[in-house]
Tab-separated table of C-alpha atoms in Angstrom:
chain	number	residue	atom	x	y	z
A	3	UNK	CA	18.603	-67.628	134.788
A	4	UNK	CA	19.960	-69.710	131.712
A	5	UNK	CA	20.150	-68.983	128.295
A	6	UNK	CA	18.453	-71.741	126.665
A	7	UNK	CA	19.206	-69.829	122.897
A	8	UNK	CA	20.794	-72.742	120.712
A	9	UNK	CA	23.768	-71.687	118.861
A	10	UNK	CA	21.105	-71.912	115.523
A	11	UNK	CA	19.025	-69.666	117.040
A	12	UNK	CA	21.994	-67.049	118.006
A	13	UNK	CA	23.449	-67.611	114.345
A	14	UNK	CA	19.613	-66.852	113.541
A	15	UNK	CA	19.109	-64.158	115.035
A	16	UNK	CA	22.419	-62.466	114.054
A	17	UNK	CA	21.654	-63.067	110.460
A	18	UNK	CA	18.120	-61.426	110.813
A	19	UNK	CA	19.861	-58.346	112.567
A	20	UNK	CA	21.903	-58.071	109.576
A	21	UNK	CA	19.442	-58.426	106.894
A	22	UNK	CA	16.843	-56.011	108.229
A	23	UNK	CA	19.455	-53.046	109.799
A	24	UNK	CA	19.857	-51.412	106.581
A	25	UNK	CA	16.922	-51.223	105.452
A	26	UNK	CA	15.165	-49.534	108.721
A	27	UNK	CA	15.250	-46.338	107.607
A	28	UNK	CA	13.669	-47.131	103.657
A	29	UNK	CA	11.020	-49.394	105.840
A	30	UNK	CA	10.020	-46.508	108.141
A	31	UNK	CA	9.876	-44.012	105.112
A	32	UNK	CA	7.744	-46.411	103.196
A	33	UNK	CA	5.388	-47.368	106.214
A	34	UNK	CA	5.015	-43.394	106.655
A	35	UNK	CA	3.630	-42.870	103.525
A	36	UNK	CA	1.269	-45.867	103.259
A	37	UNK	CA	0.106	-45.126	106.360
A	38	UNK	CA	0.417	-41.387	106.566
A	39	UNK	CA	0.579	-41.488	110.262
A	40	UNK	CA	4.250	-42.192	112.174
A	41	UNK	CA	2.731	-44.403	115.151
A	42	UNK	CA	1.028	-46.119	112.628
A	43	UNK	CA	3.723	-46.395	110.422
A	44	UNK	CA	5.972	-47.895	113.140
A	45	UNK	CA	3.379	-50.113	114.092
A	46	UNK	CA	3.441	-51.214	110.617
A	47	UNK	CA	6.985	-52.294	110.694
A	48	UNK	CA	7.290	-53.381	113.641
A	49	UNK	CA	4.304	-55.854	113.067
A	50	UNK	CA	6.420	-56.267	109.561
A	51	UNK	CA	9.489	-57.498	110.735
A	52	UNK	CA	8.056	-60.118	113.628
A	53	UNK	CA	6.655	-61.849	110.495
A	54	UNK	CA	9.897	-61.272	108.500
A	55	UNK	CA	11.505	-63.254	111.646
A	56	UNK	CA	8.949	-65.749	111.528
A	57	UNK	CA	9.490	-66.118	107.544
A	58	UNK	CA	13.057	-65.951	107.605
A	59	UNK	CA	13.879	-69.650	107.012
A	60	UNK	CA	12.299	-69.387	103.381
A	61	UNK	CA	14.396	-66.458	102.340
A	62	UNK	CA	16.688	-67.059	100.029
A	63	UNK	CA	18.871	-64.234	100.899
A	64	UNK	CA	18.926	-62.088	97.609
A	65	UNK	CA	17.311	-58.746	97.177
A	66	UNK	CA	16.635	-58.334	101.250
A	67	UNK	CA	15.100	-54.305	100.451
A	68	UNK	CA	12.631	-56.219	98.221
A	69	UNK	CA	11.625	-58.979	100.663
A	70	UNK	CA	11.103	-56.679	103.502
A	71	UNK	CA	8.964	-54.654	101.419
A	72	UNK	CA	6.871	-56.931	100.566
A	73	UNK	CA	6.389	-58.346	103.841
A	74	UNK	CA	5.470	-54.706	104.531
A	75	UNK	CA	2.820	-54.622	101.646
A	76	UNK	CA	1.319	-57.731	102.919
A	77	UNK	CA	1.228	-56.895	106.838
A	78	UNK	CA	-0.333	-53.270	105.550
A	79	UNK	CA	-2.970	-55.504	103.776
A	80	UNK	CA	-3.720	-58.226	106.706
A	81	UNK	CA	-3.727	-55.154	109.328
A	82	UNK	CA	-6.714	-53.295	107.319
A	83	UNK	CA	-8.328	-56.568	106.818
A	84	UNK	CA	-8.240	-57.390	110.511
A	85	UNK	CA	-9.724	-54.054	111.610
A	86	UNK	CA	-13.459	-54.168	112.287
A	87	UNK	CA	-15.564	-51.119	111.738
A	88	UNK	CA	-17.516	-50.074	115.077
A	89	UNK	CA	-15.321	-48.795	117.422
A	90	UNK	CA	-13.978	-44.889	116.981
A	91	UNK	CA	-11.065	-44.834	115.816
A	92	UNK	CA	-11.815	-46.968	112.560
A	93	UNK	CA	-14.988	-44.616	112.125
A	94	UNK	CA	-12.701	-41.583	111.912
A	95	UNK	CA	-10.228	-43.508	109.367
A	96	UNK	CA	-13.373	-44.070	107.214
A	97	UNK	CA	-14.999	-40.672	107.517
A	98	UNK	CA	-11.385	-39.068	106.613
A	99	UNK	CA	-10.483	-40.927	104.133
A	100	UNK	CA	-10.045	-39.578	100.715
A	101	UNK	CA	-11.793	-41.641	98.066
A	102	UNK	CA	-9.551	-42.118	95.060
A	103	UNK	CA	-11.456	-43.205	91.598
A	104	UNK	CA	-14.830	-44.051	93.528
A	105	UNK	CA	-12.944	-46.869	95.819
A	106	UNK	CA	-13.692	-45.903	99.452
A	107	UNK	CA	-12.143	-48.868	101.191
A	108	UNK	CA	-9.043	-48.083	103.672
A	109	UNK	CA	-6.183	-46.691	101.936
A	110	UNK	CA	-3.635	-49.309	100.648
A	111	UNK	CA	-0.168	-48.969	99.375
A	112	UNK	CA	-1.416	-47.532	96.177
A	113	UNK	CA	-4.055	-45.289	96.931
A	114	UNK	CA	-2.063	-43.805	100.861
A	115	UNK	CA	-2.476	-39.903	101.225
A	116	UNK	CA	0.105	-38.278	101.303
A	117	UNK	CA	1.183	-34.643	102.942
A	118	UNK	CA	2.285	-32.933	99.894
A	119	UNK	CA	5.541	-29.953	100.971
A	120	UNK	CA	5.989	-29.144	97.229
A	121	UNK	CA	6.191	-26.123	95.287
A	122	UNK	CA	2.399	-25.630	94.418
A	123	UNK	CA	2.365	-26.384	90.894
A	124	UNK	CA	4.297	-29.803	91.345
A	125	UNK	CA	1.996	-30.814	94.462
A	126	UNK	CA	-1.056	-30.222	92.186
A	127	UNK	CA	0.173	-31.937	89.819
A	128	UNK	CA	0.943	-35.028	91.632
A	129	UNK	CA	-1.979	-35.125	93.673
A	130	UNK	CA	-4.091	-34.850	89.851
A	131	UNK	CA	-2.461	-38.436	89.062
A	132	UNK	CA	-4.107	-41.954	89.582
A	133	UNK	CA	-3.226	-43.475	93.306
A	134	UNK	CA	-1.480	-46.245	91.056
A	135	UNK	CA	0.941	-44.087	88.749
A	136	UNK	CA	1.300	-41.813	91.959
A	137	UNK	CA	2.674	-44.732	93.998
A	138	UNK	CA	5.181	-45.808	91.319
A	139	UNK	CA	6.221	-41.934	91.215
A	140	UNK	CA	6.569	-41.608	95.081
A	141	UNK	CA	8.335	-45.228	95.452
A	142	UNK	CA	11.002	-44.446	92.541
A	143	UNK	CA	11.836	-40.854	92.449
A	144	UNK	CA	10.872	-40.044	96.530
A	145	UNK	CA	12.136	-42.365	97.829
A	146	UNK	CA	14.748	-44.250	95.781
A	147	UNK	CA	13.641	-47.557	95.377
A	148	UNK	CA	14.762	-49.558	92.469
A	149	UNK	CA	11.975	-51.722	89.724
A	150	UNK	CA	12.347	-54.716	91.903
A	151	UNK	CA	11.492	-52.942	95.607
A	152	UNK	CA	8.668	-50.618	93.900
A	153	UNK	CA	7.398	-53.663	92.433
A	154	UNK	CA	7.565	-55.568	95.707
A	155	UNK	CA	5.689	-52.931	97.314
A	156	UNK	CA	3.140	-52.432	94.901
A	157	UNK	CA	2.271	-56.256	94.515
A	158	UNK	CA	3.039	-55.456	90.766
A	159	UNK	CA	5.852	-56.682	88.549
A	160	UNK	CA	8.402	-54.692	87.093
A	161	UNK	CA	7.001	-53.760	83.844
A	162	UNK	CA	4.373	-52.423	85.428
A	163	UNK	CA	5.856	-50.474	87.608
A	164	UNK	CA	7.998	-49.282	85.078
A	165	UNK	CA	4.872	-48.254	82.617
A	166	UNK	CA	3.094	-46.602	85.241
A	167	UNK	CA	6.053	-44.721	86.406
A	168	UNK	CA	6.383	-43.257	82.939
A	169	UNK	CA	2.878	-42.139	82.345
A	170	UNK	CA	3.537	-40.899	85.884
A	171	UNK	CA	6.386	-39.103	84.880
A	172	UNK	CA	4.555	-37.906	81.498
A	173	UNK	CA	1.425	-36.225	83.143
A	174	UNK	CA	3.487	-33.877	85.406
A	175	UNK	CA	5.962	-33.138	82.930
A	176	UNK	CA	3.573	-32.181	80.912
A	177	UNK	CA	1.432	-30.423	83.593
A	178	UNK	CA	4.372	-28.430	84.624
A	179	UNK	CA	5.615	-27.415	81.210
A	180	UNK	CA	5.006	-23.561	82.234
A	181	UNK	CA	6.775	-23.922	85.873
A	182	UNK	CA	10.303	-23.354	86.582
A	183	UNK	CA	10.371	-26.596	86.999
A	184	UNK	CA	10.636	-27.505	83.380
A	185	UNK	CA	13.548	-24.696	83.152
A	186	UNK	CA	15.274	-27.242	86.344
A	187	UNK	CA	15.560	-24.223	88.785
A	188	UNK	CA	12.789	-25.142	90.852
B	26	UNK	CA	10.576	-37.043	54.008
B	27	UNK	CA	13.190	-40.191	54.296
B	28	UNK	CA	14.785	-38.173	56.399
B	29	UNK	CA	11.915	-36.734	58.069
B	30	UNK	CA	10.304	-40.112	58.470
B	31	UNK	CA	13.710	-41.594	60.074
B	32	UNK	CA	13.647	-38.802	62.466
B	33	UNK	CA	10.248	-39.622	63.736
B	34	UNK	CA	11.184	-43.623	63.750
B	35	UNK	CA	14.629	-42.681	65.759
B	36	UNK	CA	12.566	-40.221	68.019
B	37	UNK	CA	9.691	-42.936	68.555
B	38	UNK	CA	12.774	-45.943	69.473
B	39	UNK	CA	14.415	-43.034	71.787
B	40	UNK	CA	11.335	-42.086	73.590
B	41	UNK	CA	10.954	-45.384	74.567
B	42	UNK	CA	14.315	-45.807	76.286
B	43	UNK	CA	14.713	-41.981	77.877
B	44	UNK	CA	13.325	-43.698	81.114
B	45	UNK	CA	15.300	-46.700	81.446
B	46	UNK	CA	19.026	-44.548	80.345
B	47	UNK	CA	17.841	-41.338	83.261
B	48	UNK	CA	16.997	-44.436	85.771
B	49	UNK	CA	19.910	-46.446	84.698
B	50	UNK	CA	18.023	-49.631	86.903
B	51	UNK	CA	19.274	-52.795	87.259
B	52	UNK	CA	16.242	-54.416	86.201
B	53	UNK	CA	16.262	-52.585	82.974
B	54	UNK	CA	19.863	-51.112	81.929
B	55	UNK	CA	20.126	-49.841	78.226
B	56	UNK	CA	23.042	-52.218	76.128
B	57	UNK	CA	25.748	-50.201	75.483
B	58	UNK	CA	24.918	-49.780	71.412
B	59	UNK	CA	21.413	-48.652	72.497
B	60	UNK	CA	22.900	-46.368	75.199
B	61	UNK	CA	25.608	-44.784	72.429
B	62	UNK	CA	22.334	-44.396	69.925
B	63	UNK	CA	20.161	-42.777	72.327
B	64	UNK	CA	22.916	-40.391	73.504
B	65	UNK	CA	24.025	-39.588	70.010
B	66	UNK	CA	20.145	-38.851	68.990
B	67	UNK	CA	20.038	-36.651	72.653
B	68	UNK	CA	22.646	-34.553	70.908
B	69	UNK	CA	21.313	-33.881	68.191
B	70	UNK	CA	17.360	-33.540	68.569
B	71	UNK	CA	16.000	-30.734	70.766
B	72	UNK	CA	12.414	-32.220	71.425
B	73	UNK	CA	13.889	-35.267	72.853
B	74	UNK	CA	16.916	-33.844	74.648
B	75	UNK	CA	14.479	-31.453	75.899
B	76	UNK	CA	12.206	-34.680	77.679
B	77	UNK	CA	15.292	-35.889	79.077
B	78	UNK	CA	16.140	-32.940	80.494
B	79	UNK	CA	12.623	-32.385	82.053
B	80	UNK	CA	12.662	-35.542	83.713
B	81	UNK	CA	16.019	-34.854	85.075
B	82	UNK	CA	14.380	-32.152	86.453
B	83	UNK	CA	11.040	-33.500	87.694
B	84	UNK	CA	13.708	-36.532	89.804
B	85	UNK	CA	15.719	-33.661	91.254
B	86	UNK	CA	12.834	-31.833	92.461
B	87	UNK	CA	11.101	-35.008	93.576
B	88	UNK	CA	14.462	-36.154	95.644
B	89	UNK	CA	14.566	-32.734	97.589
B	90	UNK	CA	11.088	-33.230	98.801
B	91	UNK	CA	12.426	-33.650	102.578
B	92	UNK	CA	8.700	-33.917	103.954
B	93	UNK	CA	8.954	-37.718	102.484
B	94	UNK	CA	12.126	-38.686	102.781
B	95	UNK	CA	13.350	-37.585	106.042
B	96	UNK	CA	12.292	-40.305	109.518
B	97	UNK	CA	13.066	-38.952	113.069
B	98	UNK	CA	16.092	-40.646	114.049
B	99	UNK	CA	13.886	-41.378	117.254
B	100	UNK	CA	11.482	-43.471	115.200
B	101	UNK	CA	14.764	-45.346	113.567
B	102	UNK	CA	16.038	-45.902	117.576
B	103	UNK	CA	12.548	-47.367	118.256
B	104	UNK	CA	12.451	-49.818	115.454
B	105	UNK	CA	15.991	-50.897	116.887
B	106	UNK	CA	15.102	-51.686	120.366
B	107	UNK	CA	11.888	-53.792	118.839
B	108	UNK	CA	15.001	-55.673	117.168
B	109	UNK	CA	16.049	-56.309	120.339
B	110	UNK	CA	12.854	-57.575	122.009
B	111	UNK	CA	12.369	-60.076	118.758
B	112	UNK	CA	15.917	-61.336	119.805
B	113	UNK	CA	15.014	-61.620	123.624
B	114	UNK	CA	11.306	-63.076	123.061
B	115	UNK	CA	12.097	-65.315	119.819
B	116	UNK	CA	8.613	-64.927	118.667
B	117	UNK	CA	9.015	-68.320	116.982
């Protein structure tokens, strides 16, 4: 059997390999909590980074965390869009799904459900916030991501992420102003 | 009350930066005159060093929350081998 790869497509494929390696890991963690679910999260990026290969001619190279992210968002997006209610499985997403501010669609990026393994007072507190300001919370101080990726993620730009992060920030300060966490021994 | 009312402006132009000098992101880095005022103001007023220190607090007990942050190493392996299969398949 021959290889019929060109050396464009190895050179391709190398860079691609390189690109996305890194950011696995911040990929899987960010598919997990959109999603909630693990298979579905991997599912998610795997289905992710076939179109990141298939887009990767009009990258420009810069901010790679960012681009894969938002690659991510959109996949999330087209996946819900593509599912058709009717069979069981979508039934049981709809039937446990939490509605956030009256919207009872399938849970995006902002609005995802998350397994809170907080100290009580701080879970409350973060579960009390709007799914938007929540998602700029999770994105920035959960899981690290800079402006730029949160932004990417959230379809948002970067002053919006940034205002919503600190009303974020402000309602559970201010909701844990009688918890040790205020004292910073939590 | 000059001085009063200059707190209250100085407190006002800090609490709008606290964010961007705990974050320190790229996208939105203090200049180094407004990083020296805000950390010379952090000194000195207790209500505002007292929100920085809060949210200091609220990020550190945010980053230790392992349920989010940690992925099975298994899942990581997984996503690797798909690498592989793009590279074998070229999905092109």
């Amino acid at each position: 059997m021959t290889d019929r790869r060109t050396p464009d497509d190895t050179t391709r494929k190398a860079t691609f390999r390189e690109i996305v390696e890194p950011e696995i890991e911040v990929m899987l963690r960010v598919a997990f909590s959109i999603t909630s679910s693990p298979a579905d999260g991997e599912d998610l990026v795997q289905e992710s980074l076939l179109r990141a290969y298939k887009a990767l001619d009009r990258f420009d190279g810069r901010h790679p965390r960012a681009w894969l992210l938002t690659i991510l968002r959109h996949t999330n997006a087209n996946m819900h869009r593509r599912r058709r209610p009717g069979t069981v499985g979508d039934w049981e997403v709809i039937r446990s799904a939490k509605p956030a501010f009256g919207r009872s669609e399938l849970p995006s990026a902002e609005d995802s459900v998350i397994d809170l393994e907080l100290h009580p007072a701080l879970d409350a507190a973060v579960r009390a916030l709007d799914p938007r300001f929540r998602s700029a919370l999770i994105l920035v101080d959960v899981h690290d991501l800079s402006y730029a990726e949160a932004a990417a993620v959230m379809g948002v730009p970067v002053g919006t992420v940034m205002s919503r992060l600190s009303r974020a920030r402000d309602r559970v300060r201010k909701a844990l102003r009688a918890t040790p966490l205020t004292r910073g021994d939590l | 009350m000059l001085g009063t009312l200059r707190q209250m402006l100085t407190c006002h132009w800090s609490a709008r930066r606290i964010q961007r000098y705990l974050d320190a992101d790229p996208a939105a880095r203090l200049t180094p005159g407004e990083t020296s005022r805000l950390e010379e103001h952090l000194a000195t007023c207790e209500r505002c060093a007292e929100v920085a220190a809060e949210n200091r607090a609220l990020h550190r007990a945010l980053s230790a929350w392992t349920g989010m942050r940690s992925v099975d190493p298994r899942s990581v392996d997984r996503v690797r081998s798909f690498l592989s299969t793009i590279d074998d398949e070229d999905p092109r």
